[in-house]
Amino acid sequence: MAKIKLMSHLVAGYPTDELSLEAARALVAGGADILEIQLAFSDPSADGPAIQGACTKVLERGYKTADGLALIKKIHDEFPQTTIYLMSYGSLVFTPGVKEFCKRAAAAGVNGMIIPDLPFDFDEGLTAACKENGMENIPVAAPSMSADRLQKMAGAGFKCIYAALRTGITGSDTTIGQDTIEFIKKVASGGSKVYGGFGISKGEQSKALAPYVEAVVAGSVFVRTISANAGDKAALFEAVKAKAQELTGGN
């Protein structure tokens, strides 16, 4: 079986910048094609307990957007061929100004932005600012969207769309059933590439999902793995790498 394309999630600065960088190295070593790097936010709308907890710990250190972008630049400089998407929430992007934020993100090596709470058709100029800076805006589709709205997003000309495979918060298991596949097909109906995730933590799920998406997305499972091995840098590297290999079908 061909290698499964993987988008993996990291919270910038969790549990420390050094270990965050080590986790990024492990993900790349394990076959991750895309690093989705989250800037910690205090009031996330879709993140489950693992990611929320990681964000809280990072923010307790007084971590700023500039710190997160500096870490992203370090990761980009070490792995220039690896695609990096920045994930965060609208207020972090809006505070310095959308254009200014996108300029700073692109300078750090970011290839695309995932901002779940900015609607694709009322995005405060995010799509335009991304294009100006050579990045993609990647909107988020959810099964709770109306059929009309989903069709509108699918036909809006986005290169890529992130499909959250179920409603609710991320982190608990998702079953890849016929409903999931039909939803992905609707998201892809306008020609956009689809990244699919939400609750993907095992190789079997990844294999079941892979034929229908451009890349499988896994987040909470990596944050949990990092948390469980935060006291031992070498163990963290091996555990994160092994989980990435499992999800890419590489082991």
Short mmCIF file of C-alpha atoms in Angstrom, two decimals, residues 34-242:
data_model
loop_
_atom_site.label_atom_id
_atom_site.label_comp_id
_atom_site.label_asym_id
_atom_site.label_seq_id
_atom_site.Cartn_x
_atom_site.Cartn_y
_atom_site.Cartn_z
CA ILE A 34 2.30 18.65 6.60
CA LEU A 35 2.82 20.19 10.03
CA GLU A 36 -0.28 21.98 11.30
CA ILE A 37 1.13 24.22 14.03
CA GLN A 38 -1.32 25.83 16.41
CA LEU A 39 -0.82 29.13 18.15
CA ALA A 40 -2.27 28.69 21.62
CA PHE A 41 -5.58 30.42 22.25
CA SER A 42 -7.52 30.84 25.47
CA ASP A 43 -11.03 30.08 24.25
CA PRO A 44 -10.96 27.51 21.44
CA SER A 45 -14.25 26.46 19.88
CA ALA A 46 -13.46 22.94 18.65
CA ASP A 47 -10.37 21.70 20.47
CA GLY A 48 -10.81 18.78 22.83
CA PRO A 49 -9.24 18.39 26.28
CA ALA A 50 -5.76 17.34 25.13
CA ILE A 51 -5.24 20.38 22.89
CA GLN A 52 -7.02 22.75 25.29
CA GLY A 53 -4.79 21.58 28.13
CA ALA A 54 -1.66 22.07 26.01
CA CYS A 55 -2.78 25.59 25.04
CA THR A 56 -3.45 26.49 28.68
CA LYS A 57 0.05 25.39 29.73
CA VAL A 58 1.67 27.37 26.90
CA LEU A 59 -0.32 30.51 27.70
CA GLU A 60 0.56 30.20 31.41
CA ARG A 61 4.19 30.73 30.34
CA GLY A 62 3.23 34.10 28.85
CA TYR A 63 3.72 32.74 25.32
CA LYS A 64 3.03 35.30 22.58
CA THR A 65 2.26 35.13 18.86
CA ALA A 66 5.82 36.31 18.18
CA ASP A 67 7.20 33.33 20.15
CA GLY A 68 5.07 30.90 18.13
CA LEU A 69 6.15 32.44 14.83
CA ALA A 70 9.81 32.30 15.89
CA LEU A 71 9.44 28.57 16.61
CA ILE A 72 7.69 28.03 13.25
CA LYS A 73 10.58 29.81 11.51
CA LYS A 74 13.05 27.51 13.28
CA ILE A 75 11.08 24.43 12.12
CA HIS A 76 10.80 25.82 8.58
CA ASP A 77 14.53 26.56 8.42
CA GLU A 78 15.31 22.98 9.49
CA PHE A 79 12.70 21.38 7.18
CA PRO A 80 12.21 23.78 4.25
CA GLN A 81 10.54 21.08 2.12
CA THR A 82 7.84 20.35 4.73
CA THR A 83 4.54 22.19 4.31
CA ILE A 84 3.54 24.22 7.37
CA TYR A 85 0.01 25.38 8.07
CA LEU A 86 -0.67 27.77 10.91
CA MET A 87 -3.84 27.02 12.88
CA SER A 88 -5.36 29.48 15.32
CA TYR A 89 -8.46 31.56 15.98
CA GLY A 90 -9.72 34.79 14.46
CA SER A 91 -8.97 37.20 17.28
CA LEU A 92 -5.23 36.39 17.21
CA VAL A 93 -5.15 37.14 13.49
CA PHE A 94 -7.43 40.17 13.74
CA THR A 95 -5.63 41.91 16.65
CA PRO A 96 -2.46 42.95 14.73
CA GLY A 97 -4.49 43.28 11.50
CA VAL A 98 -5.14 40.44 9.06
CA LYS A 99 -2.70 41.75 6.43
CA GLU A 100 0.07 42.29 8.97
CA PHE A 101 -0.47 38.87 10.55
CA CYS A 102 -0.33 37.11 7.16
CA LYS A 103 2.83 39.00 6.23
CA ARG A 104 4.51 37.88 9.46
CA ALA A 105 3.29 34.28 9.07
CA ALA A 106 4.59 34.03 5.49
CA ALA A 107 7.96 35.45 6.58
CA ALA A 108 8.18 32.65 9.18
CA GLY A 109 7.69 30.00 6.47
CA VAL A 110 3.94 29.35 6.75
CA ASN A 111 2.29 27.96 3.60
CA GLY A 112 -1.35 28.21 4.64
CA MET A 113 -3.75 29.35 7.36
CA ILE A 114 -6.49 27.35 9.12
CA ILE A 115 -8.70 29.69 11.16
CA PRO A 116 -11.85 27.69 12.04
CA ASP A 117 -13.92 30.55 13.44
CA LEU A 118 -13.54 32.86 10.43
CA PRO A 119 -16.36 31.92 7.99
CA PHE A 120 -15.13 31.36 4.44
CA ASP A 121 -17.41 34.08 3.03
CA PHE A 122 -16.90 36.64 5.82
CA ASP A 123 -13.22 36.13 6.50
CA GLU A 124 -12.13 39.73 7.25
CA GLY A 125 -9.90 39.67 4.16
CA LEU A 126 -7.98 36.54 5.16
CA THR A 127 -8.17 34.81 1.77
CA ALA A 128 -6.94 37.92 -0.05
CA ALA A 129 -4.14 38.52 2.49
CA CYS A 130 -3.03 34.89 2.18
CA LYS A 131 -2.89 35.18 -1.63
CA GLU A 132 -0.87 38.40 -1.38
CA ASN A 133 1.69 36.55 0.70
CA GLY A 134 1.85 33.31 -1.27
CA MET A 135 -0.22 31.30 1.22
CA GLU A 136 -3.51 29.39 1.07
CA ASN A 137 -6.51 30.10 3.26
CA ILE A 138 -7.92 26.68 4.18
CA PRO A 139 -11.53 26.95 5.40
CA VAL A 140 -13.11 24.34 7.65
CA ALA A 141 -16.18 22.36 6.57
CA ALA A 142 -18.29 20.55 9.15
CA PRO A 143 -21.17 18.04 8.80
CA SER A 144 -23.42 20.49 10.66
CA MET A 145 -23.29 22.96 7.75
CA SER A 146 -26.44 23.29 5.64
CA ALA A 147 -26.35 21.63 2.21
CA ASP A 148 -26.51 25.03 0.50
CA ARG A 149 -23.67 26.48 2.52
CA LEU A 150 -21.51 23.40 2.02
CA GLN A 151 -22.12 23.58 -1.73
CA LYS A 152 -21.22 27.28 -1.70
CA MET A 153 -17.92 26.57 0.10
CA ALA A 154 -17.11 23.65 -2.21
CA GLY A 155 -17.63 25.88 -5.24
CA ALA A 156 -15.77 28.93 -3.90
CA GLY A 157 -12.45 28.06 -5.56
CA PHE A 158 -10.36 27.15 -2.51
CA LYS A 159 -7.34 24.98 -3.36
CA CYS A 160 -7.80 23.00 -0.13
CA ILE A 161 -10.60 22.55 2.42
CA TYR A 162 -10.26 20.99 5.87
CA ALA A 163 -13.15 18.61 6.51
CA ALA A 164 -13.93 18.11 10.20
CA LEU A 165 -15.41 14.62 9.98
CA ARG A 166 -17.97 15.10 12.71
CA THR A 167 -19.45 17.79 14.89
CA GLY A 168 -18.39 18.47 18.47
CA ILE A 169 -14.85 18.66 19.81
CA THR A 170 -11.82 16.84 18.52
CA GLY A 171 -9.97 14.15 20.44
CA SER A 172 -12.43 11.26 20.73
CA ASP A 173 -12.57 8.51 18.15
CA THR A 174 -14.24 8.94 14.78
CA THR A 175 -15.72 6.07 12.78
CA ILE A 176 -15.19 6.25 9.03
CA GLY A 177 -18.61 5.20 7.76
CA GLN A 178 -20.67 5.82 4.63
CA ASP A 179 -21.95 9.13 6.03
CA THR A 180 -18.36 10.33 6.45
CA ILE A 181 -17.46 9.36 2.90
CA GLU A 182 -20.55 11.10 1.46
CA PHE A 183 -19.69 14.26 3.40
CA ILE A 184 -16.10 14.24 2.06
CA LYS A 185 -17.42 13.82 -1.50
CA LYS A 186 -19.63 16.88 -1.06
CA VAL A 187 -16.69 18.92 0.26
CA ALA A 188 -14.61 17.84 -2.76
CA SER A 189 -17.40 18.42 -5.30
CA GLY A 190 -16.01 21.78 -6.49
CA GLY A 191 -12.51 20.44 -7.13
CA SER A 192 -10.83 21.41 -3.84
CA LYS A 193 -8.36 19.02 -2.25
CA VAL A 194 -9.76 17.73 1.06
CA TYR A 195 -7.86 17.24 4.30
CA GLY A 196 -9.92 15.01 6.59
CA GLY A 197 -9.61 14.61 10.32
CA PHE A 198 -11.12 14.91 13.81
CA GLY A 199 -10.54 12.02 16.17
CA ILE A 200 -8.06 10.06 14.01
CA SER A 201 -5.66 8.19 16.28
CA LYS A 202 -5.11 4.70 14.85
CA GLY A 203 -3.63 3.22 11.72
CA GLU A 204 -6.90 1.41 10.84
CA GLN A 205 -8.81 4.72 10.80
CA SER A 206 -6.10 6.31 8.70
CA LYS A 207 -6.19 3.48 6.16
CA ALA A 208 -10.00 3.63 5.96
CA LEU A 209 -9.97 7.39 5.37
CA ALA A 210 -6.95 7.73 3.08
CA PRO A 211 -8.62 6.76 -0.24
CA TYR A 212 -11.08 9.67 0.07
CA VAL A 213 -8.82 12.56 1.11
CA GLU A 214 -5.69 14.38 0.02
CA ALA A 215 -4.26 13.93 3.53
CA VAL A 216 -5.38 12.41 6.81
CA VAL A 217 -5.31 14.86 9.73
CA ALA A 218 -4.37 13.77 13.25
CA GLY A 219 -4.08 16.14 16.19
CA SER A 220 -5.04 15.18 19.72
CA VAL A 221 -3.28 11.81 19.46
CA PHE A 222 0.05 13.58 18.97
CA VAL A 223 -0.59 16.08 21.76
CA ARG A 224 -1.41 13.16 24.10
CA THR A 225 1.75 11.32 22.99
CA ILE A 226 3.87 14.42 23.61
CA SER A 227 2.26 14.91 27.06
CA ALA A 228 2.91 11.29 28.04
CA ASN A 229 6.62 11.59 27.17
CA ALA A 230 7.32 15.19 28.17
CA GLY A 231 9.86 14.13 30.78
CA ASP A 232 12.17 12.31 28.35
CA LYS A 233 13.24 13.96 25.09
CA ALA A 234 14.49 10.72 23.48
CA ALA A 235 11.33 8.81 24.43
CA LEU A 236 9.18 11.66 23.12
CA PHE A 237 10.95 11.54 19.75
CA GLU A 238 10.55 7.76 19.41
CA ALA A 239 6.89 7.72 20.51
CA VAL A 240 5.83 10.58 18.22
CA LYS A 241 7.77 9.11 15.30
CA ALA A 242 6.20 5.66 15.86
#
